[in-house]
Coordinates of C-alpha atoms in Angstrom, one line a residue:
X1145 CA 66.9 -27.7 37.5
X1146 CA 69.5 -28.6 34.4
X1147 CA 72.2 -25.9 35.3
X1148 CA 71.7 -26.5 39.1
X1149 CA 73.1 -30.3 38.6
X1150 CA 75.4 -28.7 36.6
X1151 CA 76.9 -26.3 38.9
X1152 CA 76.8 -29.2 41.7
X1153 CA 79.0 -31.3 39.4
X1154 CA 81.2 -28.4 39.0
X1155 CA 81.4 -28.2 42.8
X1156 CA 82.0 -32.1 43.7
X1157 CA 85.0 -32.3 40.7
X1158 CA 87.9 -31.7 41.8
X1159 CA 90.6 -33.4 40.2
X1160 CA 92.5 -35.4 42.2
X1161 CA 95.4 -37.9 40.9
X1162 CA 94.1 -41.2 41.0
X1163 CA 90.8 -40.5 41.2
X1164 CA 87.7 -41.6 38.5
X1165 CA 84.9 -39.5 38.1
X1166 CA 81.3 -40.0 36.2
X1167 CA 78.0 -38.9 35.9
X1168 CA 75.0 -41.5 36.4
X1169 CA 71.6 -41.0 34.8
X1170 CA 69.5 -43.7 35.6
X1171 CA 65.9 -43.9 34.8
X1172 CA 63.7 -46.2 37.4
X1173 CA 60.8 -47.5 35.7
X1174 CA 58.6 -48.2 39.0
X1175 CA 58.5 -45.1 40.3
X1176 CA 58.8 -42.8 36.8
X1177 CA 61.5 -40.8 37.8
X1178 CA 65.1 -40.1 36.7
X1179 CA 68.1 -39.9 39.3
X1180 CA 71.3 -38.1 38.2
X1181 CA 73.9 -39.5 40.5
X1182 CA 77.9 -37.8 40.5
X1183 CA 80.5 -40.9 41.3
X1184 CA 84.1 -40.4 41.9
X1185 CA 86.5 -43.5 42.7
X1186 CA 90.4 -42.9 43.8
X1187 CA 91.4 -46.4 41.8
X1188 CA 91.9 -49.2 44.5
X1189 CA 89.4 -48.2 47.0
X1190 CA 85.1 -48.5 46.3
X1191 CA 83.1 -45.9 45.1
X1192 CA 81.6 -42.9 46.4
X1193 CA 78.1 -42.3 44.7
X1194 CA 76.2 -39.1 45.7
X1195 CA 72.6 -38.3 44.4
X1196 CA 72.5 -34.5 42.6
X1197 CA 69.3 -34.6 40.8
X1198 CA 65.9 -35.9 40.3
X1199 CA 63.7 -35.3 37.1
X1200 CA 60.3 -36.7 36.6
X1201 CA 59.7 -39.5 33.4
X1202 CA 58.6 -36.9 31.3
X1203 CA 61.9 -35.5 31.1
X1204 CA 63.3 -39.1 29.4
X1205 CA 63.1 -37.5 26.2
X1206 CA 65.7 -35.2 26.9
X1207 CA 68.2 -37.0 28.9
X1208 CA 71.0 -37.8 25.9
X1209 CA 70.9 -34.2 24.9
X1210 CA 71.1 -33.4 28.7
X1211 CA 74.3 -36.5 29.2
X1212 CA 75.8 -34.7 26.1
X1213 CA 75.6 -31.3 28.1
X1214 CA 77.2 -32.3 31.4
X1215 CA 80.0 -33.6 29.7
X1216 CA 80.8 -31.0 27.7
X1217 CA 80.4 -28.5 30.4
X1218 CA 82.2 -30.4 33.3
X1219 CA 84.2 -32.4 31.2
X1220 CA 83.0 -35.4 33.5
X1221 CA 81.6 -38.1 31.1
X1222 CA 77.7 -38.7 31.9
X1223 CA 76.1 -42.4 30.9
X1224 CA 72.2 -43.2 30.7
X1225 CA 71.2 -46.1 32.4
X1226 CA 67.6 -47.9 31.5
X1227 CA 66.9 -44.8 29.1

């Protein structure tokens, strides 16, 4: 499931000018399960938030050494949320 979120990152950047781009991790408590969401954000205008990936909570443990991955494979930075 890691390199398929990867390879969808790869697909969604695509370097525009102007333009932010980020990995989300978020971790929702309620329901147990971690969301991996790719946001991109030409500056001025809102952002664009699309959902790539969903783990289950027992995955948490591995979620900064997953971050750390995506952005040195994509070279779009990744930030845990609630982790």
């Amino acid at each position: 499931m890691e390199q398929i979120v990867i390879d969808e990152i790869n697909k969604l950047f695509k370097k525009k000018r102007n333009t932010l781009y980020r990995v989300r991790i978020v971790y929702i408590m309620y329901t147990d399960t971690i969301n991996v969401f790719f946001e991109e954000q030409k500056i001025g205008d809102p952002t664009y938030s699309y959902q790539i990936g969903q783990f289950t909570g027992d995955m948490k443990d591995k979620m900064p050494e997953f971050a750390k991955r995506i952005t040195k494979e994509t070279k779009v930075s990744a930030k845990l949320f609630n982790l």
